[in-house]
mmCIF file of C-alpha atoms and ligand atoms in Angstrom:
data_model
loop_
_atom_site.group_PDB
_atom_site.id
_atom_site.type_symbol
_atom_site.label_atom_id
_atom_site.label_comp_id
_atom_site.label_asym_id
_atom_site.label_seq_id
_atom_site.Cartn_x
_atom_site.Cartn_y
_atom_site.Cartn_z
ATOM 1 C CA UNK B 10 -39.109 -65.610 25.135
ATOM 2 C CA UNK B 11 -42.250 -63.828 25.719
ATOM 3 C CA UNK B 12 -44.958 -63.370 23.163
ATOM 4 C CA UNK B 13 -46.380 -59.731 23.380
ATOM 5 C CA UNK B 14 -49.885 -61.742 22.717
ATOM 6 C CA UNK B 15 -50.113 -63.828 25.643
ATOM 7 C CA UNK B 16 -49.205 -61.211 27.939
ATOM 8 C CA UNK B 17 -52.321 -59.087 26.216
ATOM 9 C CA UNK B 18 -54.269 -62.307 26.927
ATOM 10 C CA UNK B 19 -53.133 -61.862 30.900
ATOM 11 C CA UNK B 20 -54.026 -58.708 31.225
ATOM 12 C CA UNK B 21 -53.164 -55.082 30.068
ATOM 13 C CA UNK B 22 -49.886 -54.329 28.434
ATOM 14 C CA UNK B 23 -47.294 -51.010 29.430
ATOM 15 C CA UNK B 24 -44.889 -50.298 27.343
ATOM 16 C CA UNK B 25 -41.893 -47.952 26.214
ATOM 17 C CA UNK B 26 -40.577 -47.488 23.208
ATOM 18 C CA UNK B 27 -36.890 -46.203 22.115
ATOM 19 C CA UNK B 28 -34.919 -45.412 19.592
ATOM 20 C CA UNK B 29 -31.146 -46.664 18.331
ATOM 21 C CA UNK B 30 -28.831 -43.971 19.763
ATOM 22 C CA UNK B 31 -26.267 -42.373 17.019
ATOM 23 C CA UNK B 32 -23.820 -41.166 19.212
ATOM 24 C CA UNK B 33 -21.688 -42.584 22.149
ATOM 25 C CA UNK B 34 -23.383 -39.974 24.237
ATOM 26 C CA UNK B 35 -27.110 -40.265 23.364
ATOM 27 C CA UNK B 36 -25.628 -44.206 23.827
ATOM 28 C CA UNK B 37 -25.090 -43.234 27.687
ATOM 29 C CA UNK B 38 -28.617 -41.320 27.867
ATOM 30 C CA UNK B 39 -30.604 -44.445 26.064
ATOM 31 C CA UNK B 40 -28.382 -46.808 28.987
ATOM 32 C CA UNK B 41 -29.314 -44.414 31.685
ATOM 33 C CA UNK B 42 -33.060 -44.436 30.444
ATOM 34 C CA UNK B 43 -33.302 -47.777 30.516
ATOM 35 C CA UNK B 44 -31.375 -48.138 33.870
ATOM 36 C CA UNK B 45 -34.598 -46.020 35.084
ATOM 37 C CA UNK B 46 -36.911 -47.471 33.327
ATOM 38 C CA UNK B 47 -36.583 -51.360 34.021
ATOM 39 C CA UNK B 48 -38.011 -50.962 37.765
ATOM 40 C CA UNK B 49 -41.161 -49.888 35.995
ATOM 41 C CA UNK B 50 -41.676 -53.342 35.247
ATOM 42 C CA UNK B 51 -43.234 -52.805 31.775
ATOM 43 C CA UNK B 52 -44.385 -55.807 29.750
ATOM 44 C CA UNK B 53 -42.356 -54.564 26.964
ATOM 45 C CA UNK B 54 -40.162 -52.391 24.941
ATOM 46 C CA UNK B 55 -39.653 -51.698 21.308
ATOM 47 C CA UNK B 56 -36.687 -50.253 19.317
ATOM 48 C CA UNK B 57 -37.731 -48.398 16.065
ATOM 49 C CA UNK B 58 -35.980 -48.318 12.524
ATOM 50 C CA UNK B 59 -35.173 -46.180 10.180
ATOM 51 C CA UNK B 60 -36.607 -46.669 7.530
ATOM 52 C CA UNK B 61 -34.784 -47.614 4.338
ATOM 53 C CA UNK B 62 -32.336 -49.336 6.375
ATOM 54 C CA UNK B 63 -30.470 -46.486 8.489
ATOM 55 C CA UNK B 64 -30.339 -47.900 11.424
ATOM 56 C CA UNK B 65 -30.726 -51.885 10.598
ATOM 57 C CA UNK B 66 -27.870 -53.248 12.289
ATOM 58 C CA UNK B 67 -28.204 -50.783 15.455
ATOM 59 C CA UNK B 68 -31.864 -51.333 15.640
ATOM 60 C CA UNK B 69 -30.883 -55.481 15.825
ATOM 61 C CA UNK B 70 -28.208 -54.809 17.876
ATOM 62 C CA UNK B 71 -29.862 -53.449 20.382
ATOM 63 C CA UNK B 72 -33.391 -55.374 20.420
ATOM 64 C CA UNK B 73 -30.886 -58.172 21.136
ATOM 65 C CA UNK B 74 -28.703 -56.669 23.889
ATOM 66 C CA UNK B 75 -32.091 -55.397 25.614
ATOM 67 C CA UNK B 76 -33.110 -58.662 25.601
ATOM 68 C CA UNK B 77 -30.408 -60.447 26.968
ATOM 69 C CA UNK B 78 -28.835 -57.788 29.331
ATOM 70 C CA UNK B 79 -31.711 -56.449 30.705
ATOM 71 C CA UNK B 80 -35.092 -57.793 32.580
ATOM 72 C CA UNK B 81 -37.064 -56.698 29.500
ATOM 73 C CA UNK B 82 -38.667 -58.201 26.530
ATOM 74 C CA UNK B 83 -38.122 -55.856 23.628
ATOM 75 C CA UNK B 84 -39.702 -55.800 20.334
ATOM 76 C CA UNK B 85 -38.321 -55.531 16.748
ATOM 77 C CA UNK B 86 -39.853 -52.599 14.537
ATOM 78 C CA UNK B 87 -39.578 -53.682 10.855
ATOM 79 C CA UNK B 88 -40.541 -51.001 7.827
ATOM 80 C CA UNK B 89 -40.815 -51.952 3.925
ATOM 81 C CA UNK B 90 -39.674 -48.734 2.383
ATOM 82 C CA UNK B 91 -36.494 -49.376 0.019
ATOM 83 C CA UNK B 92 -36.062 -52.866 1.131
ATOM 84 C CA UNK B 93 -36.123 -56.134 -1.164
ATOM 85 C CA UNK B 94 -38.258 -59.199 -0.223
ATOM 86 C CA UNK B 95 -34.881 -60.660 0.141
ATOM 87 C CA UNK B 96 -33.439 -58.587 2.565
ATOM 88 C CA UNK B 97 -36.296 -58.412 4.832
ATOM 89 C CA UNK B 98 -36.425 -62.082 4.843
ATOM 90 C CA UNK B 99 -32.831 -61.767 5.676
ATOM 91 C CA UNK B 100 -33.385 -59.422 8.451
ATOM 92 C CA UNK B 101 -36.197 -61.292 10.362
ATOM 93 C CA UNK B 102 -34.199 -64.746 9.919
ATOM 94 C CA UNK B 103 -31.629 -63.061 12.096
ATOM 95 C CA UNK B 104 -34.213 -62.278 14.435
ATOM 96 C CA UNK B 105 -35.006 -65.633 14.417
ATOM 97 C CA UNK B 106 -31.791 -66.889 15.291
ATOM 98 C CA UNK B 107 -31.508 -64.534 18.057
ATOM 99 C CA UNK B 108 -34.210 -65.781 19.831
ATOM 100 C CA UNK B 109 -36.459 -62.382 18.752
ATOM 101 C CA UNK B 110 -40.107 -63.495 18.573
ATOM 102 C CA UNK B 111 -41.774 -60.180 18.716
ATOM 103 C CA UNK B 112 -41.496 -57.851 15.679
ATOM 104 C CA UNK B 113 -43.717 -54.742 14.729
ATOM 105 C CA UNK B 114 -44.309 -54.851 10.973
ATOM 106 C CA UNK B 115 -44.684 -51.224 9.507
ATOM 107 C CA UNK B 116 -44.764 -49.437 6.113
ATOM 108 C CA UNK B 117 -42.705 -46.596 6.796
ATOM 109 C CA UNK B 118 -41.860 -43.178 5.264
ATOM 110 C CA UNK B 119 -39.346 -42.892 2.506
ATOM 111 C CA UNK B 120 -37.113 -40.185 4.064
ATOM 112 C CA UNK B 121 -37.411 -36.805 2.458
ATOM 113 C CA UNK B 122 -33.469 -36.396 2.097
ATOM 114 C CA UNK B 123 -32.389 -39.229 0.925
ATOM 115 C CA UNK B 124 -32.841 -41.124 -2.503
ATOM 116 C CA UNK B 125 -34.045 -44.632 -2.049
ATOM 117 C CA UNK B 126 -34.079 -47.719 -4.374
ATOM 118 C CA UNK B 127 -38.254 -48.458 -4.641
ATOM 119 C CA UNK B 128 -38.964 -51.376 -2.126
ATOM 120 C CA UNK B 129 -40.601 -54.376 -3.209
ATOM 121 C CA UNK B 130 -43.134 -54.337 -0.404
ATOM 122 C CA UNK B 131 -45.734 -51.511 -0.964
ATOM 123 C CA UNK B 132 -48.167 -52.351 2.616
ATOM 124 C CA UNK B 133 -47.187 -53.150 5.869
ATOM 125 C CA UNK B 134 -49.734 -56.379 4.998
ATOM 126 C CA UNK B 135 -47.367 -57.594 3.298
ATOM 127 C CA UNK B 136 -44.494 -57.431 5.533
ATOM 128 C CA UNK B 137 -46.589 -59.338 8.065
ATOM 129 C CA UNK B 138 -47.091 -61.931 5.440
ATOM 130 C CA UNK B 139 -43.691 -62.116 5.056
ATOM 131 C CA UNK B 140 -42.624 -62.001 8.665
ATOM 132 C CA UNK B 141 -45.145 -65.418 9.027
ATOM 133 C CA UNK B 142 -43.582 -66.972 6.425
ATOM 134 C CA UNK B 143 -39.933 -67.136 7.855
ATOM 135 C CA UNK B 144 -41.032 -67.912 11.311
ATOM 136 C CA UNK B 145 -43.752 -68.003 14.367
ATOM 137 C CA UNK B 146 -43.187 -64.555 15.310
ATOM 138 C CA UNK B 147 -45.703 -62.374 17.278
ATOM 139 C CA UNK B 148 -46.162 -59.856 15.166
ATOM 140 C CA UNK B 149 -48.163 -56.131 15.570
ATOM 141 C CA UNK B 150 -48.894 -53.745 12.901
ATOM 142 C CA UNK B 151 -49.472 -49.840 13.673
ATOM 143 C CA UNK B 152 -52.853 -48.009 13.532
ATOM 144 C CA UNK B 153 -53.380 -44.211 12.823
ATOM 145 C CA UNK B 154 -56.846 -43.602 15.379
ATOM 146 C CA UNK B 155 -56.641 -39.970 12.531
ATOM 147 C CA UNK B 156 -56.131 -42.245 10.196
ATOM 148 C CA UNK B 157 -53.060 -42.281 7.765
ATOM 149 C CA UNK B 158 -52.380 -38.605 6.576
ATOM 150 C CA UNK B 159 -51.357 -40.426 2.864
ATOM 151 C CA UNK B 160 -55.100 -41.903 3.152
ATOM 152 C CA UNK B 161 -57.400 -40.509 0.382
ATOM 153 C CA UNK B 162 -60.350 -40.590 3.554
ATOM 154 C CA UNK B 163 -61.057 -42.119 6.760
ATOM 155 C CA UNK B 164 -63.521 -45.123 5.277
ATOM 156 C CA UNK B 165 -60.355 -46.714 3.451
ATOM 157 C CA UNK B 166 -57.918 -46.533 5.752
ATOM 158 C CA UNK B 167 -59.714 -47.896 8.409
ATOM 159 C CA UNK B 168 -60.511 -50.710 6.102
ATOM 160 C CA UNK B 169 -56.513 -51.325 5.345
ATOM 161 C CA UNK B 170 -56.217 -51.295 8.970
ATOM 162 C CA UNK B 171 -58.666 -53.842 9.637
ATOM 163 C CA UNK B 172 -57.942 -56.667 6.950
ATOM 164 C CA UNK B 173 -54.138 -55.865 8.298
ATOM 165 C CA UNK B 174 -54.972 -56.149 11.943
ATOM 166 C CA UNK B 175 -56.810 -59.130 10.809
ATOM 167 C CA UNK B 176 -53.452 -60.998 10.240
ATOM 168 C CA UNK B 177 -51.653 -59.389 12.836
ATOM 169 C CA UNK B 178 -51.455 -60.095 16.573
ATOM 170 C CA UNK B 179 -52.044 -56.866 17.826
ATOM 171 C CA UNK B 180 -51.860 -52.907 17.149
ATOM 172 C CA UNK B 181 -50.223 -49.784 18.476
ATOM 173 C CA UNK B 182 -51.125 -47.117 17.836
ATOM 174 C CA UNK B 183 -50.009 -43.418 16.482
ATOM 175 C CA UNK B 184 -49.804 -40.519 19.429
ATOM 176 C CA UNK B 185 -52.966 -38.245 19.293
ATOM 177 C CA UNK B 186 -54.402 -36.185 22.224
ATOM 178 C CA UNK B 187 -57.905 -36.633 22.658
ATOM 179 C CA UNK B 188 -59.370 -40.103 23.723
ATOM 180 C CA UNK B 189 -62.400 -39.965 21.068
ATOM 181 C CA UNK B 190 -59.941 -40.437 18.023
ATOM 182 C CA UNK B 191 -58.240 -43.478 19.949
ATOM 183 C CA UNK B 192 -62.405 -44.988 20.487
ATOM 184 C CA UNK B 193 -63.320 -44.449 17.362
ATOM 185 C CA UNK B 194 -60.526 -45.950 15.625
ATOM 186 C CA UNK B 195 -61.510 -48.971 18.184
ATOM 187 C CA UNK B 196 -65.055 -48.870 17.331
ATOM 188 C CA UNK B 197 -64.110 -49.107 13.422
ATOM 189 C CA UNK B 198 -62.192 -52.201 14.253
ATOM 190 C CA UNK B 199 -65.079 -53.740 15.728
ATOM 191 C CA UNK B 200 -67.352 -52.879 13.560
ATOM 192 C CA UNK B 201 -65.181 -54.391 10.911
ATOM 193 C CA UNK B 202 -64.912 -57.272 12.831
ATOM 194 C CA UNK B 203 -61.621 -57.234 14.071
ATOM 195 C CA UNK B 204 -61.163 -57.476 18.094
ATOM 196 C CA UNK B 205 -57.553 -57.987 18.152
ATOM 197 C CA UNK B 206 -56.000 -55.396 20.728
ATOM 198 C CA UNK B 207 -55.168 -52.060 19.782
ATOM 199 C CA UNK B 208 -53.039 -50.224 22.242
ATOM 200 C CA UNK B 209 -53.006 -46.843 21.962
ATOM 201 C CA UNK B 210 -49.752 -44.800 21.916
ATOM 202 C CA UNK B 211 -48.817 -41.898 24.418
ATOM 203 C CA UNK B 212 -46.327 -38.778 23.392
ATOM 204 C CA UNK B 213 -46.084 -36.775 26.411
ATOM 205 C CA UNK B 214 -45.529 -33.111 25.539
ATOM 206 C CA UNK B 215 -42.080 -31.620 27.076
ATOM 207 C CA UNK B 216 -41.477 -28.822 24.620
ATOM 208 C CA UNK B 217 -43.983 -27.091 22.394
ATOM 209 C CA UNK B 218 -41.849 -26.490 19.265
ATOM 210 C CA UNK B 219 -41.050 -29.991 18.659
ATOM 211 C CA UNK B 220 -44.520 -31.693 18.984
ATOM 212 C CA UNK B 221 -46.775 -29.282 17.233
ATOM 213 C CA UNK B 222 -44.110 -29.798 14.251
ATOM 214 C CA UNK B 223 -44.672 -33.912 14.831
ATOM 215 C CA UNK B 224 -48.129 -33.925 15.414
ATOM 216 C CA UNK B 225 -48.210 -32.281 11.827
ATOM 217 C CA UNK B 226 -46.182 -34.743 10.336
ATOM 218 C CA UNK B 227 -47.949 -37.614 11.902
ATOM 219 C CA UNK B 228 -51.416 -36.433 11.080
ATOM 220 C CA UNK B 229 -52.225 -35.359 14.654
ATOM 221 C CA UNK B 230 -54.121 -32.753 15.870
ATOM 222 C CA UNK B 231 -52.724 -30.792 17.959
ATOM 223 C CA UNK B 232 -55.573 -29.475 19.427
ATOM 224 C CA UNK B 233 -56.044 -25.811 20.935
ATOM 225 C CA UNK B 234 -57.333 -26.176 24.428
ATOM 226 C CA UNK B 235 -54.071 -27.810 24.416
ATOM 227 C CA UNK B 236 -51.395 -25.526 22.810
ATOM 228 C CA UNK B 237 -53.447 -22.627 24.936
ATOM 229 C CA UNK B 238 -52.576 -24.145 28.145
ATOM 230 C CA UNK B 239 -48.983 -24.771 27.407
ATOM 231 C CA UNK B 240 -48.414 -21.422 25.428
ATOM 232 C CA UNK B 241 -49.450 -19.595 28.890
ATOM 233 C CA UNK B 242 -46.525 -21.086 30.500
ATOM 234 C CA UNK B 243 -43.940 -21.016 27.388
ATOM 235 C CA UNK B 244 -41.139 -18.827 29.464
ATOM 236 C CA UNK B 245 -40.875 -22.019 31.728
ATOM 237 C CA UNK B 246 -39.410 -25.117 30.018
ATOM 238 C CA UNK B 247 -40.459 -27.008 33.728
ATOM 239 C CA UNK B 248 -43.974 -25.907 33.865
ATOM 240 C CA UNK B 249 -44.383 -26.857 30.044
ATOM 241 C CA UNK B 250 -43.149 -30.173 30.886
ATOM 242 C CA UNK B 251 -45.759 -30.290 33.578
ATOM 243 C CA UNK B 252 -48.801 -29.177 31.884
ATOM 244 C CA UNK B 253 -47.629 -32.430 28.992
ATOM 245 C CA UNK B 254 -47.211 -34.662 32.335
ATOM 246 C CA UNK B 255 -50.955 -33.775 33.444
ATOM 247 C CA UNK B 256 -52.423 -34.248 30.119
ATOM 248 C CA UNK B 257 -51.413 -36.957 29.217
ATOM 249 C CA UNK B 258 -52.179 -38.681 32.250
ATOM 250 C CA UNK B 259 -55.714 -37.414 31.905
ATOM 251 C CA UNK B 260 -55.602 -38.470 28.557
ATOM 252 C CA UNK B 261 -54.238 -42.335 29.736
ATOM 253 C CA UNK B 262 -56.628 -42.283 32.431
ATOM 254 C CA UNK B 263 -59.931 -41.881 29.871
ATOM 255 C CA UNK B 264 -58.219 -44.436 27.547
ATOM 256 C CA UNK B 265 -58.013 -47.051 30.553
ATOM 257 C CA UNK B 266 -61.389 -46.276 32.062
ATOM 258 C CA UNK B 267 -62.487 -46.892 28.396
ATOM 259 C CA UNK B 268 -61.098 -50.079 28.360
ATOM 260 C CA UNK B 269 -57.699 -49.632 26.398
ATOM 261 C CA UNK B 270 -55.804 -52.942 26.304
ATOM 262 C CA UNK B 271 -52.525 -51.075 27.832
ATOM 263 C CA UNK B 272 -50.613 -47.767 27.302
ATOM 264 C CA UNK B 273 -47.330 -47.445 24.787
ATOM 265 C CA UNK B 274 -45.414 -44.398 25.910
ATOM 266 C CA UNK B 275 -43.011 -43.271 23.067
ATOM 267 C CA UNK B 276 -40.338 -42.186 25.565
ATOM 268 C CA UNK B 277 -37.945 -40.402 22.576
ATOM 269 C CA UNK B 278 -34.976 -42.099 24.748
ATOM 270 C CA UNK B 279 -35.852 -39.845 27.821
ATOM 271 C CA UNK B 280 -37.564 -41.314 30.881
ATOM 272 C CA UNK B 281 -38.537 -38.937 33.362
ATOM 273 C CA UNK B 282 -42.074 -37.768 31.409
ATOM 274 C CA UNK B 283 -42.967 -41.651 31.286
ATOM 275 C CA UNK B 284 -41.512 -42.025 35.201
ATOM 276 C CA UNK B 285 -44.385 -39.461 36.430
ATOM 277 C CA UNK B 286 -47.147 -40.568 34.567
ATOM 278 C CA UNK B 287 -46.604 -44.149 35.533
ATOM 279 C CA UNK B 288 -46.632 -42.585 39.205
ATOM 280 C CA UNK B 289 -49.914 -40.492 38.650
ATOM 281 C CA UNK B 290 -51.431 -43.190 37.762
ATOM 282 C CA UNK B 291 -50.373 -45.498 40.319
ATOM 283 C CA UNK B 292 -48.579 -48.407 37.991
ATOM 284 C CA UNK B 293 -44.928 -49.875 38.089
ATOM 285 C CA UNK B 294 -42.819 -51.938 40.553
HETATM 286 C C1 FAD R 14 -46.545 -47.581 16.802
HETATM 287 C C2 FAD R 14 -45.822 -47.037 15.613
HETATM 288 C C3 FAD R 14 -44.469 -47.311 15.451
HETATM 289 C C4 FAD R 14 -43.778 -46.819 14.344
HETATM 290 N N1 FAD R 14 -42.454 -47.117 14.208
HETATM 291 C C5 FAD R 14 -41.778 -46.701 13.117
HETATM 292 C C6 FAD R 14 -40.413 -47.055 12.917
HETATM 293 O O1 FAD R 14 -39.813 -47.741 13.745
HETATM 294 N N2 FAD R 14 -39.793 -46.613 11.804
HETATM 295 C C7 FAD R 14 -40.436 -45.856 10.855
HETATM 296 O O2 FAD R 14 -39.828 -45.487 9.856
HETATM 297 N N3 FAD R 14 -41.746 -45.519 11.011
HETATM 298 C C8 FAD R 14 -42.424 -45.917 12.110
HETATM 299 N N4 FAD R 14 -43.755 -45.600 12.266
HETATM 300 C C9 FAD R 14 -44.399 -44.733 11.271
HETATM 301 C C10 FAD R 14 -45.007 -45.533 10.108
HETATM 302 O O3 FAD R 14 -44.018 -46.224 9.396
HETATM 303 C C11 FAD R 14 -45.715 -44.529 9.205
HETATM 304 O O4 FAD R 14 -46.838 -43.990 9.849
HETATM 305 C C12 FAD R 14 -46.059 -45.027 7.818
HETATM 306 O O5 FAD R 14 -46.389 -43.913 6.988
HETATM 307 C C13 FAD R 14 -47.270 -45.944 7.778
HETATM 308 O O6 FAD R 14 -46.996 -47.128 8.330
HETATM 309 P P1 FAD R 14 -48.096 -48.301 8.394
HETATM 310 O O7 FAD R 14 -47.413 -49.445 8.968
HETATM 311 O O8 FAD R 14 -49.363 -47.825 8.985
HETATM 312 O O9 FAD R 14 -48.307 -48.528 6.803
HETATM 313 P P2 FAD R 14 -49.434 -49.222 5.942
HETATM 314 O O10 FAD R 14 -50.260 -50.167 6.708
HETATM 315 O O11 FAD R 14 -48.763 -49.735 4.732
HETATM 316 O O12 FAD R 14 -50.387 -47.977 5.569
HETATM 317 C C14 FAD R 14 -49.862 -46.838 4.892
HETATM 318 C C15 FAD R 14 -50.958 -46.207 4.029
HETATM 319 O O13 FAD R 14 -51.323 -47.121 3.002
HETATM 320 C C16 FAD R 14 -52.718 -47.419 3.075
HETATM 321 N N5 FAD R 14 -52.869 -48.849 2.768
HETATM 322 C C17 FAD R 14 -52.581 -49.881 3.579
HETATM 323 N N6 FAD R 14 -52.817 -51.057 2.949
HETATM 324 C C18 FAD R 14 -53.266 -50.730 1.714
HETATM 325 C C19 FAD R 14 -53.665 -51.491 0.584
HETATM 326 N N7 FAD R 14 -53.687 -52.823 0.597
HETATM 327 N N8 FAD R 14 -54.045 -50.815 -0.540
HETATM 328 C C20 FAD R 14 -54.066 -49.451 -0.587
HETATM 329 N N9 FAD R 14 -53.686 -48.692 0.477
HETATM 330 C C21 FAD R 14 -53.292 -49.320 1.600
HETATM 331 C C22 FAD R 14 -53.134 -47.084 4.471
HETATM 332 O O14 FAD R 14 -54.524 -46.753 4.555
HETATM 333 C C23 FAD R 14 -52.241 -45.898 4.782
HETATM 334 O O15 FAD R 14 -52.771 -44.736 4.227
HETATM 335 C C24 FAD R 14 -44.475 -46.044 13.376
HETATM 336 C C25 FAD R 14 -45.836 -45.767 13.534
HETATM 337 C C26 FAD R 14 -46.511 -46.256 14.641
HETATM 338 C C27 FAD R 14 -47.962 -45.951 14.803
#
């Protein structure tokens, strides 16, 4: 299978990232988005998990089925929160078996609504310890360019983040809108003395609502040149989804004249944002 590392080593790296649908009809959307999607050509996908464990058998089932039914690679994500060491060695021995090689290790969030047993992992350093252990995996961890909003400052997390990306292959990155916050976090790295890859991660805007209440929860700025623009044209669901399909591919364009290793569009299952910013900016089959 591929190894998200040596295609990094090739050259720069697109990819899309989904979610495990919950119903049969966000099933046929997820299907339909990927139907889309594949003539993009990206070098990857990846399929996130709930954390605690909500979605571990439909985020396996479908890394695998994208993998063997489609002409994409995808990649496992992988969270400690409420899991054993035993179960998580469980989980990526499956992977294993199925021929998975790339998994994204992560720390997750323990959901606010439901009560979960304390994990035995407490960093997502250890999970890629863990992942090496059972297997030769590629494996990527995730950066926060903000940093972490459950970091007491911006000197320590970026120090977690390098001795993690240290052991890791490569790094993805949380959404953010302005390129400086994606350089910096870069420049940290280096300075650290880390070069793996980081690639930075794309939300496109299509409603205002929804990401101003993400960008909170993420630690994002949202910032106010931006929400100005697409408050002007709030009446018009189409022209908001415009103004987010011009940003960010001004924002993808500074990150690849910058040198950015690749883009990583979280696509939230949909394709057509991803679809017209791969257009603007001239990439895809
Ligand atoms: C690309 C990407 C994909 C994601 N996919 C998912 C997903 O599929 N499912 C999901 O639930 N969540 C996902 N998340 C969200 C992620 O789980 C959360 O942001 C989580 O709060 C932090 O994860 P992490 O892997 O950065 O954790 P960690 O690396 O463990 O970091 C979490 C916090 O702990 C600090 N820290 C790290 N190591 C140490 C240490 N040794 N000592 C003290 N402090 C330390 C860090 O500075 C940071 O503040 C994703 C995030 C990104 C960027």
């Amino acid at each position: 299978m591929t190894r998200i590392p040596d295609l990094l080593q090739q050259g720069r790296c697109y990819s899309f990232e989904f979610f495990p649908p919950r119903s049969p009809e966000a099933e046929a959307t997820l299907e339909a988005t990927l139907v889309d999607l594949e003539p993009l050509q990206p070098s990857y996908v990846s399929v996130t998990y709930g954390a605690g464990g909500s979605t571990r058998e439909r985020t396996h089932d479908l890394v695998v089925r994208i993998n063997e039914r489609h002409a994409l690679c995808a990649m496992a994500h992988l969270t400690c929160v409420g899991h054993t060491r035993a179960e998580l060695v469980d989980i990526v021995t499956r992977y294993r078996g199925a021929g998975i090689d790339n998994v994204l290790a992560l720390g997750g969030d323990p959901p606010a609504d439901v009560e979960l047993p304390p994990g035995e992992l407490e960093h997502a350093i250890e999970l890629v310890r863990l992942i090496r252990d059972v297997g030769d995996f590629a494996v990527g961890v995730a950066a926060h360019p903000e940093p972490h909003p459950r970091s007491p400052d911006r000197v320590s997390d970026r120090r977690h983040t390098a001795e993690k990306l240290a052991e890791a292959d490569f790094a993805v990155t949380q959404f953010f809108f302005e390129p400086h916050h994606y350089f910096d976090l870069v420049g940290s790295m280096r300075a650290l003395g880390v070069d793996k890859p980081v690639i930075p991660g794309i939300m496109p805007v299509t409603s205002i609502s929804g990401i101003a209440r993400m960008a909170k929860l993420q630690g994002s700025e949202f910032p106010e040149w931006l929400a100005r623009k697409l408050h002007e044209v709030e009446d018009d669901p189409e022209a908001v989804r415009r103004v987010g399909v011009e940003e960010a591919t001004t924002l993808c364009r500074a990150l690849l004249d910058g040198g950015a290793p690749g883009l990583h569009f979280y696509t939230l299952n949909r394709s057509t944002a991803t679809r017209e910013i791969y257009a603007n900016l001239g990439l895809g089959g």
